[in-house]
Amino acid sequence: MPDVLVRVRDLKVYYPLFRGFVQRLLGGGARFVRAVDGISFEVQRGEVFGLVGESGCGKSTAGRSLMGLTPIEEGEIVLEFPSASAKPQFIRPRELKMACVAWWAVSAAYLATATYYGVSGSALFPFGLVATVPGPYVDALGIVGSVQVLLGLALWLLRPWSRRPARLVAGIGAAIAFASLPWGLLLFGVEVGILVYLGTPDPSGLVRRQGLLLPATKFTLTKDGILEGIPRAEQQTWFERWFIGPRTVRTAGFSWVLKQLRGKVQIVYQDPHAALNPALTVGELLRHALQAHAPIAPGGTRASSRLEEVNAKALKLLDDVGLRPPDQFFAKQSTDMSGGQKQRVVIARALAPKPLLLVADEPVAMLDMSIRAKVLELLLDLKEKYGLTYVFITHDLATAKLVCDRIAIMYLGRLVEAGEARRIYADPKHPYTRALLQAIPIPDPSRRTKKELPKGEVPDAVFPPAGCRFHPRCPVALPTCGWEGRDFLDYLEERWIDPSNSDEEAALGPIEDWKSEDLGASRSVRKGDPEVIVARVQAALKEAPKPLAEAVDRVALELDRVVVSFRPPARLEPKEVEGRIVECLLY
Amino acid sequence: MTLLDIEGLNVSYASRAGPIRAVISADLKIEAGQTLGLVGESGCGKSTLGKAILRILPDTATVTGSIRFAGLDLVTAEEPALRKIRGRNASLIFQDPMTRLDPLMTVRHHFLELIRAHEPDADEDDAMKRTRRVLTAVRIPPDRLDQFPHEFSGGMRQRIMIALALVFNPTLLVADEPTTSLDVIVEAQILQLLDSIKNEFEMGVLLITHNLGLIAEYAEEMAVMYAGHIAERGPVRDVFKEPLHPYTKGLLDSVIDLETRELHSIPGQPPDLLQPPSGCPFHPRCPSAMPVCTGAFPPTTRPRRDRTVACYLYPG
Ligand code: SF4
Ligand code: SF4
């Protein structure tokens, strides 16, 4: 059994920005919001893995990508589930039925012919073939026919058709073929044809084998929207391996694979009021969820479509999420319930398909303080009861501390610090982690302190800052952290808020006259004395924060422009620091 | 100096299912230069109370009692008098600035419109001078005056809202969940800003929030609301040190902060405002409930200096 349930490697998720036609003509190609920009992490089986960060850091996008709900620009997500729960499912009951009927028909025809004509099959095969059929073989055909009938019956009765009967059919079929040459061979060929057809990967999903589907245990999500469902080799019969080949199915179609994935990965969103259809009762909501994911039985009906059975399951779910007495809540409309109760219904619904991984996206953020704890406790209980693994998405480091085993802190699409929660809380390493922890209000009026907060807000993810993305706000930034032209302009703008700098603003401003391009910022000197402007810029830089000032390469006149250029940033890579991964140049 | 004095305030909304009593005989006082934190969970009436002060409630609301502010009783005052007070002596900032800022108007326009609404013949230069002064106070670069609200980040929009509220040097600022839609770091930035502005402009602030952590950090006095009633009132330090009302205790216990080791919550569900429980509305969830609690609402008593509480555990 795999211990790593989810492996995310260099994942990038970009959303195209909507831009008007004219804008696109003017301003180059498409632009993207880099919601997630190269993150890697693993989720172990049975743990609570926290994705923590402010809004717009990409935590929700990262969580949703695990369900195949986002486009992937680069990188891959591999979800591998233990095979113990991988019970085969029928997917093409109608075709299976047709195959059986065909078998019966052909076999019965043989039997009838053989019986009617005694030892001659000439009525069926009038095209000169009769001459090639010697008497004893036609006798053998009678045997073939009866065996086929029996096989067809067996196939019909044995459901779900598991591996062993499949092997049986194939083995006996081969024996018959040998015994009843050449007609038996022809017949066997037809059978194999049917089997191979049913076993061929179809464009919409996983492997169809003789009308049944082995649930995939491994899903790989990549850029092409390709999902690979790979049943493990040992789940293939020799027959399939022989006739169909080893199973690595690539398919561009989503439906079946996605449905399989959704059965294993479920998500709980922040807002329970938006998540529930107000027109339905709680019972109906759960019934829909249970039926949508129920395995399909042969004959086209879903295995657990019997109403009493589904209702019993729904009641059990309600009881499990603490909505007691369950039958009372079963009949309720979700609009008649409080936020906490609604969120419990949402959780019950997510549990309906018996998922293995639950992505909880701010599950308690919209709930009142006095009931949050109870919903968190419920989630932790259910984790044990249902053997779940959680990806817990939150902006609240205090909640994450209570529930998460390991956490990853995100900032503007990047992972800045990740590792065991215990270690990170005991001694946060990344300046951003420290800032976040410090910003949490302390519910103790006797310990009021003035907080040293990072300045500004999270920048636009369409144009993330160079170097370390946190550098414009980082209180301990270094000159190599990625300073660039626009940082200089931001500095000037901030400086000019103070009326005491208004003469500088008059000489250098307005800010719109400046242009920033990557590492440089420049302004035309056609108005005003170039020397004075350069001197002013240098004077402003003297008072600038040290890292910014020290990162300046030069201030120079180029043709009719004054240019402030910065040195390129140092290379930033995630590093292992005291048992966790940190992406910061301090280390 | 008492800036705002609310006594026996009742607000109820007419609804198809009968009247909803959102605020029930509430008493509050705010001193000049003081922040009063009004805390409670969703639907407890804290927001209605804040709106009642500026009389910006919907038409379905009926208000009784008295709100004395700036020499007027705002409950009985006529609309022209109220209009003068609103935005001038008392201002309001909301959770979501985007719903208050007009997306089609530049920031400059917002300020001009506000100033002209109160001083129809203010000239533009003077108006802009005042605008620059408040923008400097909230650290918004004045060269961005001609931009539209959507060009600003969430925190900056809230700063603009605060700047708009400050234009006339109000003596009272009602801040209704001013940072709920912001991230923790920006939330702390904005509240620190509000705190320094409060001192600079010598205002009284009514900080309405569901977050006890913010009360602990930024308020001097606090009032806890439950189902329309003020359950407990007192200095922030004292209430946190020794909460008296069982609901305050439960609420303080359920705060999740970095030092929380165990999860606590209050049993049961928040009350249904259409059919509030009889007597003390907290009794179905109260661990100390007594038979008397289901009868009538407990009288408000003063068991400690500067503290009031409405609970049968503290008889007069
Ligand atoms: S690399 Fe580290 S020190 Fe440099 S800006 Fe980023 S967080 Fe700050
Ligand atoms: S009055 Fe009774 S029910 Fe209400 S808080 Fe006090 S003890 Fe609890």
PDB file of C-alpha atoms in Angstrom, chain B residues 16-174:
ATOM      1  CA  ARG B  16     -44.000  38.080   7.049  1.00  0.00           C
ATOM      2  CA  ALA B  17     -43.512  35.659   9.919  1.00  0.00           C
ATOM      3  CA  GLY B  18     -44.009  38.376  12.509  1.00  0.00           C
ATOM      4  CA  PRO B  19     -41.731  40.993  14.046  1.00  0.00           C
ATOM      5  CA  ILE B  20     -38.089  40.117  14.538  1.00  0.00           C
ATOM      6  CA  ARG B  21     -36.653  41.783  17.611  1.00  0.00           C
ATOM      7  CA  ALA B  22     -33.065  42.468  16.617  1.00  0.00           C
ATOM      8  CA  VAL B  23     -32.063  44.730  19.514  1.00  0.00           C
ATOM      9  CA  ILE B  24     -33.821  44.547  22.889  1.00  0.00           C
ATOM     10  CA  SER B  25     -33.489  47.289  25.528  1.00  0.00           C
ATOM     11  CA  ALA B  26     -29.828  47.891  24.965  1.00  0.00           C
ATOM     12  CA  ASP B  27     -27.840  50.378  27.036  1.00  0.00           C
ATOM     13  CA  LEU B  28     -24.415  51.558  25.849  1.00  0.00           C
ATOM     14  CA  LYS B  29     -22.101  54.482  26.414  1.00  0.00           C
ATOM     15  CA  ILE B  30     -19.083  55.601  24.444  1.00  0.00           C
ATOM     16  CA  GLU B  31     -16.631  58.126  25.844  1.00  0.00           C
ATOM     17  CA  ALA B  32     -14.619  60.451  23.657  1.00  0.00           C
ATOM     18  CA  GLY B  33     -11.287  58.955  22.602  1.00  0.00           C
ATOM     19  CA  GLN B  34     -12.443  55.470  23.515  1.00  0.00           C
ATOM     20  CA  THR B  35     -13.004  52.331  21.496  1.00  0.00           C
ATOM     21  CA  LEU B  36     -15.998  50.269  22.478  1.00  0.00           C
ATOM     22  CA  GLY B  37     -15.892  46.767  21.112  1.00  0.00           C
ATOM     23  CA  LEU B  38     -19.314  45.289  20.395  1.00  0.00           C
ATOM     24  CA  VAL B  39     -18.947  41.563  19.979  1.00  0.00           C
ATOM     25  CA  GLY B  40     -21.348  38.797  19.157  1.00  0.00           C
ATOM     26  CA  GLU B  41     -22.092  36.134  16.605  1.00  0.00           C
ATOM     27  CA  SER B  42     -24.010  36.454  13.389  1.00  0.00           C
ATOM     28  CA  GLY B  43     -27.605  37.538  13.936  1.00  0.00           C
ATOM     29  CA  CYS B  44     -27.069  38.781  17.483  1.00  0.00           C
ATOM     30  CA  GLY B  45     -28.105  42.312  16.516  1.00  0.00           C
ATOM     31  CA  LYS B  46     -24.731  44.023  16.759  1.00  0.00           C
ATOM     32  CA  SER B  47     -24.832  45.284  13.215  1.00  0.00           C
ATOM     33  CA  THR B  48     -28.406  46.522  13.587  1.00  0.00           C
ATOM     34  CA  LEU B  49     -27.380  48.414  16.683  1.00  0.00           C
ATOM     35  CA  GLY B  50     -24.550  50.083  14.761  1.00  0.00           C
ATOM     36  CA  LYS B  51     -26.874  51.086  11.957  1.00  0.00           C
ATOM     37  CA  ALA B  52     -29.504  52.310  14.400  1.00  0.00           C
ATOM     38  CA  ILE B  53     -27.046  54.881  15.726  1.00  0.00           C
ATOM     39  CA  LEU B  54     -26.823  56.521  12.308  1.00  0.00           C
ATOM     40  CA  ARG B  55     -30.445  55.721  11.555  1.00  0.00           C
ATOM     41  CA  ILE B  56     -29.641  53.966   8.315  1.00  0.00           C
ATOM     42  CA  LEU B  57     -31.947  51.036   8.925  1.00  0.00           C
ATOM     43  CA  PRO B  58     -34.339  49.744   6.274  1.00  0.00           C
ATOM     44  CA  ASP B  59     -37.933  50.987   6.302  1.00  0.00           C
ATOM     45  CA  THR B  60     -39.187  47.775   7.911  1.00  0.00           C
ATOM     46  CA  ALA B  61     -37.378  48.658  11.137  1.00  0.00           C
ATOM     47  CA  THR B  62     -39.033  50.286  14.147  1.00  0.00           C
ATOM     48  CA  VAL B  63     -36.793  51.995  16.687  1.00  0.00           C
ATOM     49  CA  THR B  64     -37.691  52.979  20.249  1.00  0.00           C
ATOM     50  CA  GLY B  65     -35.625  54.124  23.204  1.00  0.00           C
ATOM     51  CA  SER B  66     -33.075  56.900  23.123  1.00  0.00           C
ATOM     52  CA  ILE B  67     -29.737  57.538  21.417  1.00  0.00           C
ATOM     53  CA  ARG B  68     -28.232  60.782  22.669  1.00  0.00           C
ATOM     54  CA  PHE B  69     -25.454  62.104  20.502  1.00  0.00           C
ATOM     55  CA  ALA B  70     -24.256  65.620  19.701  1.00  0.00           C
ATOM     56  CA  GLY B  71     -27.063  67.181  21.708  1.00  0.00           C
ATOM     57  CA  LEU B  72     -29.799  65.324  19.874  1.00  0.00           C
ATOM     58  CA  ASP B  73     -31.877  62.258  20.405  1.00  0.00           C
ATOM     59  CA  LEU B  74     -31.271  60.360  17.197  1.00  0.00           C
ATOM     60  CA  VAL B  75     -34.340  58.191  17.701  1.00  0.00           C
ATOM     61  CA  THR B  76     -36.730  61.119  17.470  1.00  0.00           C
ATOM     62  CA  ALA B  77     -34.621  63.442  15.313  1.00  0.00           C
ATOM     63  CA  GLU B  78     -35.948  64.462  11.901  1.00  0.00           C
ATOM     64  CA  GLU B  79     -34.293  63.403   8.681  1.00  0.00           C
ATOM     65  CA  PRO B  80     -32.648  66.805   7.859  1.00  0.00           C
ATOM     66  CA  ALA B  81     -30.977  66.881  11.266  1.00  0.00           C
ATOM     67  CA  LEU B  82     -29.870  63.296  10.868  1.00  0.00           C
ATOM     68  CA  ARG B  83     -28.431  64.004   7.465  1.00  0.00           C
ATOM     69  CA  LYS B  84     -26.320  66.722   8.985  1.00  0.00           C
ATOM     70  CA  ILE B  85     -25.015  64.388  11.600  1.00  0.00           C
ATOM     71  CA  ARG B  86     -24.310  61.512   9.287  1.00  0.00           C
ATOM     72  CA  GLY B  87     -20.860  61.735   7.786  1.00  0.00           C
ATOM     73  CA  ARG B  88     -20.169  64.939   9.664  1.00  0.00           C
ATOM     74  CA  ASN B  89     -20.329  64.204  13.376  1.00  0.00           C
ATOM     75  CA  ALA B  90     -20.558  60.459  13.027  1.00  0.00           C
ATOM     76  CA  SER B  91     -19.304  58.257  10.215  1.00  0.00           C
ATOM     77  CA  LEU B  92     -19.651  54.650   9.374  1.00  0.00           C
ATOM     78  CA  ILE B  93     -17.296  52.179   7.748  1.00  0.00           C
ATOM     79  CA  PHE B  94     -18.417  48.795   6.558  1.00  0.00           C
ATOM     80  CA  GLN B  95     -17.058  45.361   5.972  1.00  0.00           C
ATOM     81  CA  ASP B  96     -17.014  45.583   2.211  1.00  0.00           C
ATOM     82  CA  PRO B  97     -15.913  48.959   0.846  1.00  0.00           C
ATOM     83  CA  MET B  98     -16.771  47.909  -2.687  1.00  0.00           C
ATOM     84  CA  THR B  99     -20.482  48.007  -1.900  1.00  0.00           C
ATOM     85  CA  ARG B 100     -20.136  51.602  -0.724  1.00  0.00           C
ATOM     86  CA  LEU B 101     -17.786  52.966  -3.358  1.00  0.00           C
ATOM     87  CA  ASP B 102     -19.249  53.753  -6.748  1.00  0.00           C
ATOM     88  CA  PRO B 103     -17.271  51.782  -9.337  1.00  0.00           C
ATOM     89  CA  LEU B 104     -17.888  54.456 -11.973  1.00  0.00           C
ATOM     90  CA  MET B 105     -16.529  57.335  -9.917  1.00  0.00           C
ATOM     91  CA  THR B 106     -12.909  58.248  -9.338  1.00  0.00           C
ATOM     92  CA  VAL B 107     -11.671  58.642  -5.808  1.00  0.00           C
ATOM     93  CA  ARG B 108     -11.552  62.402  -6.326  1.00  0.00           C
ATOM     94  CA  HIS B 109     -15.234  62.372  -7.219  1.00  0.00           C
ATOM     95  CA  HIS B 110     -16.137  60.460  -4.122  1.00  0.00           C
ATOM     96  CA  PHE B 111     -14.528  63.079  -1.948  1.00  0.00           C
ATOM     97  CA  LEU B 112     -15.951  65.988  -3.892  1.00  0.00           C
ATOM     98  CA  GLU B 113     -19.425  64.557  -3.760  1.00  0.00           C
ATOM     99  CA  LEU B 114     -19.236  63.914  -0.041  1.00  0.00           C
ATOM    100  CA  ILE B 115     -17.919  67.382   0.741  1.00  0.00           C
ATOM    101  CA  ARG B 116     -20.460  69.095  -1.507  1.00  0.00           C
ATOM    102  CA  ALA B 117     -23.284  67.104   0.043  1.00  0.00           C
ATOM    103  CA  HIS B 118     -22.570  68.832   3.324  1.00  0.00           C
ATOM    104  CA  GLU B 119     -21.143  72.097   2.042  1.00  0.00           C
ATOM    105  CA  PRO B 120     -22.763  72.825  -1.305  1.00  0.00           C
ATOM    106  CA  ASP B 121     -20.569  75.820  -2.001  1.00  0.00           C
ATOM    107  CA  ALA B 122     -17.192  74.433  -1.000  1.00  0.00           C
ATOM    108  CA  ASP B 123     -14.669  75.276  -3.694  1.00  0.00           C
ATOM    109  CA  GLU B 124     -12.684  72.500  -5.302  1.00  0.00           C
ATOM    110  CA  ASP B 125      -9.244  73.601  -4.157  1.00  0.00           C
ATOM    111  CA  ASP B 126     -10.280  73.689  -0.556  1.00  0.00           C
ATOM    112  CA  ALA B 127     -12.026  70.336  -0.885  1.00  0.00           C
ATOM    113  CA  MET B 128      -8.917  68.804  -2.401  1.00  0.00           C
ATOM    114  CA  LYS B 129      -6.764  70.212   0.354  1.00  0.00           C
ATOM    115  CA  ARG B 130      -8.908  68.446   2.907  1.00  0.00           C
ATOM    116  CA  THR B 131      -8.916  65.290   0.832  1.00  0.00           C
ATOM    117  CA  ARG B 132      -5.133  65.259   0.662  1.00  0.00           C
ATOM    118  CA  ARG B 133      -4.917  65.697   4.397  1.00  0.00           C
ATOM    119  CA  VAL B 134      -7.055  62.626   5.116  1.00  0.00           C
ATOM    120  CA  LEU B 135      -5.421  60.581   2.372  1.00  0.00           C
ATOM    121  CA  THR B 136      -2.056  61.305   3.942  1.00  0.00           C
ATOM    122  CA  ALA B 137      -3.428  60.144   7.272  1.00  0.00           C
ATOM    123  CA  VAL B 138      -4.396  56.786   5.766  1.00  0.00           C
ATOM    124  CA  ARG B 139      -1.228  56.554   3.634  1.00  0.00           C
ATOM    125  CA  ILE B 140      -2.833  56.624   0.199  1.00  0.00           C
ATOM    126  CA  PRO B 141      -0.647  58.364  -2.386  1.00  0.00           C
ATOM    127  CA  PRO B 142      -2.605  61.477  -3.422  1.00  0.00           C
ATOM    128  CA  ASP B 143      -1.457  61.025  -7.030  1.00  0.00           C
ATOM    129  CA  ARG B 144      -3.900  58.132  -7.236  1.00  0.00           C
ATOM    130  CA  LEU B 145      -6.890  60.417  -6.755  1.00  0.00           C
ATOM    131  CA  ASP B 146      -7.987  60.009 -10.347  1.00  0.00           C
ATOM    132  CA  GLN B 147      -8.137  56.244 -10.243  1.00  0.00           C
ATOM    133  CA  PHE B 148     -11.272  54.174  -9.875  1.00  0.00           C
ATOM    134  CA  PRO B 149     -12.056  51.989  -6.850  1.00  0.00           C
ATOM    135  CA  HIS B 150     -11.336  48.739  -8.684  1.00  0.00           C
ATOM    136  CA  GLU B 151      -7.761  49.854  -9.294  1.00  0.00           C
ATOM    137  CA  PHE B 152      -7.056  49.616  -5.588  1.00  0.00           C
ATOM    138  CA  SER B 153      -6.402  46.574  -3.450  1.00  0.00           C
ATOM    139  CA  GLY B 154      -8.846  45.514  -0.725  1.00  0.00           C
ATOM    140  CA  GLY B 155      -6.863  47.115   2.064  1.00  0.00           C
ATOM    141  CA  MET B 156      -6.450  50.352   0.128  1.00  0.00           C
ATOM    142  CA  ARG B 157     -10.184  50.543  -0.537  1.00  0.00           C
ATOM    143  CA  GLN B 158     -10.834  50.222   3.150  1.00  0.00           C
ATOM    144  CA  ARG B 159      -8.293  53.003   3.714  1.00  0.00           C
ATOM    145  CA  ILE B 160     -10.201  55.148   1.238  1.00  0.00           C
ATOM    146  CA  MET B 161     -13.418  54.418   3.123  1.00  0.00           C
ATOM    147  CA  ILE B 162     -11.735  55.465   6.335  1.00  0.00           C
ATOM    148  CA  ALA B 163     -10.429  58.632   4.676  1.00  0.00           C
ATOM    149  CA  LEU B 164     -13.957  59.431   3.484  1.00  0.00           C
ATOM    150  CA  ALA B 165     -15.211  58.935   7.015  1.00  0.00           C
ATOM    151  CA  LEU B 166     -12.602  61.311   8.364  1.00  0.00           C
ATOM    152  CA  VAL B 167     -13.170  64.280   6.067  1.00  0.00           C
ATOM    153  CA  PHE B 168     -15.270  66.236   8.570  1.00  0.00           C
ATOM    154  CA  ASN B 169     -13.355  65.278  11.703  1.00  0.00           C
ATOM    155  CA  PRO B 170     -16.228  63.260  13.128  1.00  0.00           C
ATOM    156  CA  THR B 171     -16.358  62.649  16.843  1.00  0.00           C
ATOM    157  CA  LEU B 172     -17.764  59.155  16.442  1.00  0.00           C
ATOM    158  CA  LEU B 173     -16.779  56.398  14.054  1.00  0.00           C
ATOM    159  CA  VAL B 174     -18.898  53.271  13.767  1.00  0.00           C
TER     160      VAL B 174
END
